[in-house]
PDB file of C-alpha atoms and ligand atoms in Angstrom:
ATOM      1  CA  UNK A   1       0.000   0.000   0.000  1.00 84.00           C
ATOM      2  CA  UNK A   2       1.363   3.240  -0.732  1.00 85.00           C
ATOM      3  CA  UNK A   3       1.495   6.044   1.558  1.00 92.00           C
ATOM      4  CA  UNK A   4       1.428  10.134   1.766  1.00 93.00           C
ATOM      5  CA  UNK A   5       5.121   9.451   3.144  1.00 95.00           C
ATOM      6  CA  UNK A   6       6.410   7.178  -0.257  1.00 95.00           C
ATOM      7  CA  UNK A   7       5.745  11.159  -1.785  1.00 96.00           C
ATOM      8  CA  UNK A   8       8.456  12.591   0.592  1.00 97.00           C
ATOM      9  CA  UNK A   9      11.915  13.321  -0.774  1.00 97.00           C
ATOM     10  CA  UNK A  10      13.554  14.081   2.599  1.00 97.00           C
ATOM     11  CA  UNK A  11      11.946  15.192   6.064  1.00 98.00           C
ATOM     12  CA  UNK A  12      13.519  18.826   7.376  1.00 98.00           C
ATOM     13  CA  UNK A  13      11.551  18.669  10.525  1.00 98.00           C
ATOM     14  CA  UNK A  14      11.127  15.335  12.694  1.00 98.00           C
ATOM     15  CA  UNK A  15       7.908  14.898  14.519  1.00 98.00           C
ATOM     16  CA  UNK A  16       9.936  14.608  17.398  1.00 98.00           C
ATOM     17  CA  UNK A  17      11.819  17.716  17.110  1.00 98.00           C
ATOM     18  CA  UNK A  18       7.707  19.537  16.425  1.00 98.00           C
ATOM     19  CA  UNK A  19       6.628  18.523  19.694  1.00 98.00           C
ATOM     20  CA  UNK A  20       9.752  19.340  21.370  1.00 98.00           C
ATOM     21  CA  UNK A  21       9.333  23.117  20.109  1.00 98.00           C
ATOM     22  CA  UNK A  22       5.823  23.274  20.667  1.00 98.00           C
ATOM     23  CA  UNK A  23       6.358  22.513  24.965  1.00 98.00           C
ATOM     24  CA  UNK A  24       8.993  25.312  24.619  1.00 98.00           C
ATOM     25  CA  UNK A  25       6.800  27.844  22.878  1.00 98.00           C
ATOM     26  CA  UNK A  26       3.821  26.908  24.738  1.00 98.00           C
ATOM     27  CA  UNK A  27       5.761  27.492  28.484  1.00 98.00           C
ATOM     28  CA  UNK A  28       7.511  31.020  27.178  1.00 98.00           C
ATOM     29  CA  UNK A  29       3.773  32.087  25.716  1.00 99.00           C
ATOM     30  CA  UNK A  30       2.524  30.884  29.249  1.00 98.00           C
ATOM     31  CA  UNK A  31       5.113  32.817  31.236  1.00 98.00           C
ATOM     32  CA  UNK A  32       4.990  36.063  28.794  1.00 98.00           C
ATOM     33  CA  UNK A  33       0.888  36.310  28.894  1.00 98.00           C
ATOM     34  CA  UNK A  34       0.500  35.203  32.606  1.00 98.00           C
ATOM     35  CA  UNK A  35      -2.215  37.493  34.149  1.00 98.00           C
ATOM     36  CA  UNK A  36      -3.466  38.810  30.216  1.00 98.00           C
ATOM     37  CA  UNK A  37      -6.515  38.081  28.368  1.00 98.00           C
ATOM     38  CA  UNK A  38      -4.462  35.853  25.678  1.00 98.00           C
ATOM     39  CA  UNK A  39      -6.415  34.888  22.460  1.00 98.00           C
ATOM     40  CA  UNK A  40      -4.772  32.708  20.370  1.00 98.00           C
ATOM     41  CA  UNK A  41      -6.218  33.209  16.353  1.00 98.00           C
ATOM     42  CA  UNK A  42      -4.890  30.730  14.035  1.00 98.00           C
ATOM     43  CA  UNK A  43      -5.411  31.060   9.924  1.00 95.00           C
ATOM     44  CA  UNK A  44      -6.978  28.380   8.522  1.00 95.00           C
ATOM     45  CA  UNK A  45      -6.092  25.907   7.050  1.00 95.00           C
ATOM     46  CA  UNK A  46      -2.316  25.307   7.669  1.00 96.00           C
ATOM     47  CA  UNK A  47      -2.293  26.514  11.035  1.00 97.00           C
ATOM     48  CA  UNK A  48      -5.020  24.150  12.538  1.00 97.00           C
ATOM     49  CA  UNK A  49      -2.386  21.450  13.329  1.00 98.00           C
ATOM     50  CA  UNK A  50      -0.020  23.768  15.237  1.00 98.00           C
ATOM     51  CA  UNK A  51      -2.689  25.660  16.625  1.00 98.00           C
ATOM     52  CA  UNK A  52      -3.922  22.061  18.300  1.00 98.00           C
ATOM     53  CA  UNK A  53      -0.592  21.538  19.802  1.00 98.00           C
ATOM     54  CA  UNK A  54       0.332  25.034  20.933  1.00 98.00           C
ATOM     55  CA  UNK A  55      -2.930  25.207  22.581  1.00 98.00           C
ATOM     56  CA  UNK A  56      -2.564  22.376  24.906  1.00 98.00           C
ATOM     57  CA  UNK A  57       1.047  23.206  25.753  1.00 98.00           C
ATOM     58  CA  UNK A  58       0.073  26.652  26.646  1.00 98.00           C
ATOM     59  CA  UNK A  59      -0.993  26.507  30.971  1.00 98.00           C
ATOM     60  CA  UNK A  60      -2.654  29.847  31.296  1.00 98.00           C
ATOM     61  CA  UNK A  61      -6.154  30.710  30.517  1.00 98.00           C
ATOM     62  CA  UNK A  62      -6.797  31.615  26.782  1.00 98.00           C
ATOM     63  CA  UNK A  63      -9.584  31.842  24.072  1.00 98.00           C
ATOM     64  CA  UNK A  64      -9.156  30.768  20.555  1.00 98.00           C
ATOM     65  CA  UNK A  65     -10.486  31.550  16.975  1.00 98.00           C
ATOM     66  CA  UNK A  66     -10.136  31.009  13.466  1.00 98.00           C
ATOM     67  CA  UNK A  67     -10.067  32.787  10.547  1.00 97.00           C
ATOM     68  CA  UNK A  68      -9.922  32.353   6.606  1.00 95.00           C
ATOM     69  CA  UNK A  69      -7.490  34.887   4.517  1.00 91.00           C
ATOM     70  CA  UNK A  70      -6.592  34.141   0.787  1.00 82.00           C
ATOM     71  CA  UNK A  71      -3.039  33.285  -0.357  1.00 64.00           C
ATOM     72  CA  UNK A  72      -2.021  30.352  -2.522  1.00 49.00           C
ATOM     73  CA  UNK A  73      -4.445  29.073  -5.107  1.00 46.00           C
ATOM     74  CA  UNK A  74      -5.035  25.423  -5.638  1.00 42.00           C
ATOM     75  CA  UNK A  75      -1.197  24.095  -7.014  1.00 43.00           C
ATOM     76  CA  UNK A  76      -0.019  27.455  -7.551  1.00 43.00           C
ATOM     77  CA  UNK A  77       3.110  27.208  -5.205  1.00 42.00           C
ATOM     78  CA  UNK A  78       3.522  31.334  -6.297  1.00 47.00           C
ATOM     79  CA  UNK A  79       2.043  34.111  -3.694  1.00 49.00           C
ATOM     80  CA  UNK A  80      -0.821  36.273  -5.639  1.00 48.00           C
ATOM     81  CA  UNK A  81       0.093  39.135  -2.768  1.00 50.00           C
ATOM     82  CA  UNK A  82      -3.631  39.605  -2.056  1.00 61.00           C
ATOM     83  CA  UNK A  83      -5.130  39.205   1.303  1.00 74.00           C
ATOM     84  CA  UNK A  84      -8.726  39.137   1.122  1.00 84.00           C
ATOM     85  CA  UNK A  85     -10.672  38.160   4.669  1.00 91.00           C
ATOM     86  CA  UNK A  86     -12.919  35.179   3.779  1.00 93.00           C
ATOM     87  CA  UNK A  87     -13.645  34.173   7.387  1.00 96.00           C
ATOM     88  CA  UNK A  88     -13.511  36.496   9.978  1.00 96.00           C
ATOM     89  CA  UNK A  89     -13.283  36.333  13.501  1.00 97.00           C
ATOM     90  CA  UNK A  90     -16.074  35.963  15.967  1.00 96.00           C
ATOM     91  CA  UNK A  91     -13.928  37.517  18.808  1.00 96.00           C
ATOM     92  CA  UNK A  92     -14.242  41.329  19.586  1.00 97.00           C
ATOM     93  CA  UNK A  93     -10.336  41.953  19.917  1.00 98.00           C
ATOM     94  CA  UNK A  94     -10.875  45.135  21.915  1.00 98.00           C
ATOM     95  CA  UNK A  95      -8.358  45.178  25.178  1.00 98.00           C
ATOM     96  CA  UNK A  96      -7.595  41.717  24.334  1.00 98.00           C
ATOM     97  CA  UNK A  97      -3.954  40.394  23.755  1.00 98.00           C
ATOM     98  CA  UNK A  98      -3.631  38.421  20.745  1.00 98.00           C
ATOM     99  CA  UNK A  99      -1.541  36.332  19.082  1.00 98.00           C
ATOM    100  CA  UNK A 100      -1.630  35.105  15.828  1.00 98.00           C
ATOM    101  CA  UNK A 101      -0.637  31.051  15.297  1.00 98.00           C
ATOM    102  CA  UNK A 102       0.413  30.867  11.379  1.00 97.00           C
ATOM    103  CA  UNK A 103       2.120  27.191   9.744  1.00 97.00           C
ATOM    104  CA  UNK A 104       5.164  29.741   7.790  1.00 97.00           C
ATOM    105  CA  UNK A 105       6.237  32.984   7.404  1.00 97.00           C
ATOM    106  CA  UNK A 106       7.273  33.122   3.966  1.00 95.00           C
ATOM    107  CA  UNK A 107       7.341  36.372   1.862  1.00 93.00           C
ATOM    108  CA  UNK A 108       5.362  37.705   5.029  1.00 93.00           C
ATOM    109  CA  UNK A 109       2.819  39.324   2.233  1.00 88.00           C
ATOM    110  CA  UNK A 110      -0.163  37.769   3.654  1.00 89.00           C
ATOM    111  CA  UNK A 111       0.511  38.330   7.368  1.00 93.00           C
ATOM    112  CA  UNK A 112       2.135  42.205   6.915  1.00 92.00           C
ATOM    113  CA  UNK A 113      -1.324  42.954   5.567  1.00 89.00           C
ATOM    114  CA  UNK A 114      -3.350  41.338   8.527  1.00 93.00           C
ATOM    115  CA  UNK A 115      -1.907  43.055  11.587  1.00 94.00           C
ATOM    116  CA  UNK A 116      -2.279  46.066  10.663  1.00 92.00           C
ATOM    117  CA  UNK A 117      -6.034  45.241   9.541  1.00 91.00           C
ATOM    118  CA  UNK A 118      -6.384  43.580  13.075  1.00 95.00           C
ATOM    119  CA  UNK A 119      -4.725  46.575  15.080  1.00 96.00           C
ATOM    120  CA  UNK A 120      -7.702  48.499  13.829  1.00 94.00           C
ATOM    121  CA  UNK A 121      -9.631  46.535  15.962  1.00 97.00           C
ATOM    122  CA  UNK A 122      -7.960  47.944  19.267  1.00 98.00           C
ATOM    123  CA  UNK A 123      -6.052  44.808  20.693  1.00 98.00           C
ATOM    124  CA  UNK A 124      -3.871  45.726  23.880  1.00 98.00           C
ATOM    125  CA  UNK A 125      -1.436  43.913  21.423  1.00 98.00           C
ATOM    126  CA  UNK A 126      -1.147  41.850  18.416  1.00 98.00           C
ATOM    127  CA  UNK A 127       2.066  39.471  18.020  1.00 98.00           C
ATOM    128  CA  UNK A 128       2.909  36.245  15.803  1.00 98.00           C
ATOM    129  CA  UNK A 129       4.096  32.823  16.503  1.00 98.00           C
ATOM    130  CA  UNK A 130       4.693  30.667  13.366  1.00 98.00           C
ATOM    131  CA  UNK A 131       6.302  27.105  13.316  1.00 98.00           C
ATOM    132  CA  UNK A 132       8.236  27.450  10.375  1.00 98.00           C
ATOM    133  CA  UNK A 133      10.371  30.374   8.855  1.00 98.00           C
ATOM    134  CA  UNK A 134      11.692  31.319   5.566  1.00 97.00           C
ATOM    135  CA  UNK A 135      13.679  33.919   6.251  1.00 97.00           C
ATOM    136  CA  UNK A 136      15.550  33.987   2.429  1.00 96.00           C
ATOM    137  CA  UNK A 137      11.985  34.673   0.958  1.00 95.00           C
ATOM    138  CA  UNK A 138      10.807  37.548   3.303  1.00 95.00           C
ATOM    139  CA  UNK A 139       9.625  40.552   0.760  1.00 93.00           C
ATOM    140  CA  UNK A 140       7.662  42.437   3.904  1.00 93.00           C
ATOM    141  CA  UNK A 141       8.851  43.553   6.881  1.00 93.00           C
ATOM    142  CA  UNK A 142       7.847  40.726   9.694  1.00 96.00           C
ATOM    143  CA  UNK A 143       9.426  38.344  11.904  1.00 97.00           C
ATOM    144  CA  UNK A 144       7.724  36.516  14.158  1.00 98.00           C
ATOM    145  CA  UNK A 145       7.534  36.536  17.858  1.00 98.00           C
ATOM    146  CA  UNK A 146       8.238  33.337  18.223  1.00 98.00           C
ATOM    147  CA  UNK A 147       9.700  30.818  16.004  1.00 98.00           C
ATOM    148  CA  UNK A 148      10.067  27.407  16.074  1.00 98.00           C
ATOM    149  CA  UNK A 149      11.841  26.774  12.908  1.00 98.00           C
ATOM    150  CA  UNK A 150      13.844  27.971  10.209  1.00 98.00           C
ATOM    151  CA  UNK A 151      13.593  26.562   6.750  1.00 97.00           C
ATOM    152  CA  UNK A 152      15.715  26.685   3.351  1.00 96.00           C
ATOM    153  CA  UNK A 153      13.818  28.087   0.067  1.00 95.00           C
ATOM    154  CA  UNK A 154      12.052  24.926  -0.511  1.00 94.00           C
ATOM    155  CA  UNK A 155       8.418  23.913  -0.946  1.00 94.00           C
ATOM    156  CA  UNK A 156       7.552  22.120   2.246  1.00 97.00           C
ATOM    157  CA  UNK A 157       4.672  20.171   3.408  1.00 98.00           C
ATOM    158  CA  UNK A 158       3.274  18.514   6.426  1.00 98.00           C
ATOM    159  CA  UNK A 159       2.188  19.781   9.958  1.00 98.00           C
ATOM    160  CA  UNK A 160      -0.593  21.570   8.168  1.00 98.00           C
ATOM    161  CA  UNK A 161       1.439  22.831   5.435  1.00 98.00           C
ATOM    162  CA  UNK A 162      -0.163  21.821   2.102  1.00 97.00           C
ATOM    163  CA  UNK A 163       0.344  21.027  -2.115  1.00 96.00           C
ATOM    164  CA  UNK A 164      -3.036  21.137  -3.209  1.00 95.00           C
ATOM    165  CA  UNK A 165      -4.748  20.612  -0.017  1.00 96.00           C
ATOM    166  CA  UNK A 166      -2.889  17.484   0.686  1.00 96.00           C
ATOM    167  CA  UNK A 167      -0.208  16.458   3.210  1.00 98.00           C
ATOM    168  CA  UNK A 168      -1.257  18.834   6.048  1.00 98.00           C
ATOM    169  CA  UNK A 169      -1.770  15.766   8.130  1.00 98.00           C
ATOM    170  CA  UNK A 170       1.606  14.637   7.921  1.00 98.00           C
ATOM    171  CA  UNK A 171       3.251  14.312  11.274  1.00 98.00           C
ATOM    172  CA  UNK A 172       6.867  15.730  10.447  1.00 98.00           C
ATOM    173  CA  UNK A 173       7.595  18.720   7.916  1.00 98.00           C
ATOM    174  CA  UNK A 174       9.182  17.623   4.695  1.00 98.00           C
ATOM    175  CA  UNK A 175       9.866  17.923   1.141  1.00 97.00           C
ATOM    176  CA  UNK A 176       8.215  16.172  -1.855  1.00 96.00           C
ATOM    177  CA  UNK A 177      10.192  14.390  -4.580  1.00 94.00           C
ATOM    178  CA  UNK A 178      10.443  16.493  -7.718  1.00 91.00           C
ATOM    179  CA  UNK A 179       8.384  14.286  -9.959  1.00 91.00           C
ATOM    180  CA  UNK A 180       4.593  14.864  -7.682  1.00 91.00           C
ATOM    181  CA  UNK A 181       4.720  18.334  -8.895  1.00 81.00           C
ATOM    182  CA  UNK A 182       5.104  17.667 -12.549  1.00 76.00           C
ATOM    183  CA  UNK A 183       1.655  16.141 -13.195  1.00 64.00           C
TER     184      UNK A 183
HETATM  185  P1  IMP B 201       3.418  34.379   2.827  1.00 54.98           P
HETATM  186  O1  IMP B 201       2.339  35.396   2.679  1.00 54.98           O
HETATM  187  O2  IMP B 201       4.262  34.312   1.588  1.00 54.98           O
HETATM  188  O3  IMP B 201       4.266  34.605   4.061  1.00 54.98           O
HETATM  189  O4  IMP B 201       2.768  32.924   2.938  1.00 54.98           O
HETATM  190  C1  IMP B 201       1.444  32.716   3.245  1.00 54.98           C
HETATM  191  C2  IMP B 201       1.019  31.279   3.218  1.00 54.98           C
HETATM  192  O5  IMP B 201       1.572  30.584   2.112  1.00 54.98           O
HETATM  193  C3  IMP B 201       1.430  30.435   4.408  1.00 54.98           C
HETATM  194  O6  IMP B 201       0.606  30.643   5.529  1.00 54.98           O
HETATM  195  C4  IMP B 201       1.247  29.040   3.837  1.00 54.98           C
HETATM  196  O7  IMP B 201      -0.102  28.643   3.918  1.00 54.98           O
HETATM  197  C5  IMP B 201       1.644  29.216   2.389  1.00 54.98           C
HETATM  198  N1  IMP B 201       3.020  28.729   2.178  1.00 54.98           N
HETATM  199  C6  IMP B 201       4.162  29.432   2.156  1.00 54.98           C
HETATM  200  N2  IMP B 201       5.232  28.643   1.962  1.00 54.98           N
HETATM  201  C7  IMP B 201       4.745  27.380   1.884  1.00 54.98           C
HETATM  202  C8  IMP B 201       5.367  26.081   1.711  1.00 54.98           C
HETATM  203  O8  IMP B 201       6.591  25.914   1.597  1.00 54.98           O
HETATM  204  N3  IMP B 201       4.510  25.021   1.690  1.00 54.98           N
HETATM  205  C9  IMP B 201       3.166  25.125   1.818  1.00 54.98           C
HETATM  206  N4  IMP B 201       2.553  26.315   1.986  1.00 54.98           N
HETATM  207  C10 IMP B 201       3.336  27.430   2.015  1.00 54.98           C
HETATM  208 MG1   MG B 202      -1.480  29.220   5.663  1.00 54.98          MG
END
């Protein structure tokens, strides 16, 4: 039988090494919000799987919510640079502290164009945590807040990361062999 993993060239994250980073982000986001009204928002769809894990690492009292922004198209492994709100929150941010759970900072396009739409809102703050990092692609000016990984200029999936809406339930973050994008 073959698998999703029989598509993977090479893994660049280990599952192992995931939930490692995850109990270290979750205590410092525990220690740094202790006593604040933390709302965790993750962007659907590729940060659902971190968002899962962060949450339960995290020991302090927190809300969460979801929202929908466009980026990639179907296969098109190219950013458009629009960000268009297709699901938005159900949380009034005012006063609140939140913090945004994304799968990659990449170019940054998509999430240099949210905070400032979300800051409009009134949050006591607005900061990002992302699992992944492509610092050699960055085009806006964003880093996240916390990090747990940096990544070469490759197409990865896994750990909600996606090629045409499949492989985000991979447990580890890898690469796919050349040949699944060229049909
Ligand atoms: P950015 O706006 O370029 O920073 O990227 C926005 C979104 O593109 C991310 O949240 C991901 O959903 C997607 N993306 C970026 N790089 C990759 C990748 O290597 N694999 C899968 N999705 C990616
Ligand atoms: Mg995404």
């Amino acid at each position: 039988m073959t698998t999703l993993h029989d598509d993977i060239d090479h893994v660049l994250v280990t599952g192992e090494q995931l939930q490692a980073k995850v109990a270290e982000l979750g205590a410092a986001i525990s220690r740094d919000y202790a006593g604040k009204d933390l709302l965790l928002v993750s962007i659907l769809k590729g940060g659902v799987v971190f968002m899962a894990d962060l949450m339960r690492a995290v020991t302090i009292p927190c809300a969460i919510d979801f929202m929908v922004v466009s980026s990639y198209g179907g296969a098109n492994t190219e950013t458009t640079g629009l960000v268009k709100i297709i699901k938005d929150l159900d949380a009034d941010l005012t006063g609140r502290h939140v913090l945004l759970v994304e799968d990659i900072l990449d170019t940054g396009v998509t999430l240099s164009n949210l905070v400032p739409m979300l800051k409009l809102r009134n949050p006591s703050s607005v900061k990002l945590c992302t699992i992944l990092s492509k610092p050699s692609r960055r085009k806006a000016d964003i880093e996240p807040d916390y990090l747990g990984f940096e990544v070469p200029d490759e197409f990865v999936v896994g750990y909600g990361l996606d090629y045409d809406e499949k492989y985000r339930n991979l447990p580890y973050v890898g690469v796919l062999k050349p040949e699944i994008y060229n049909h």
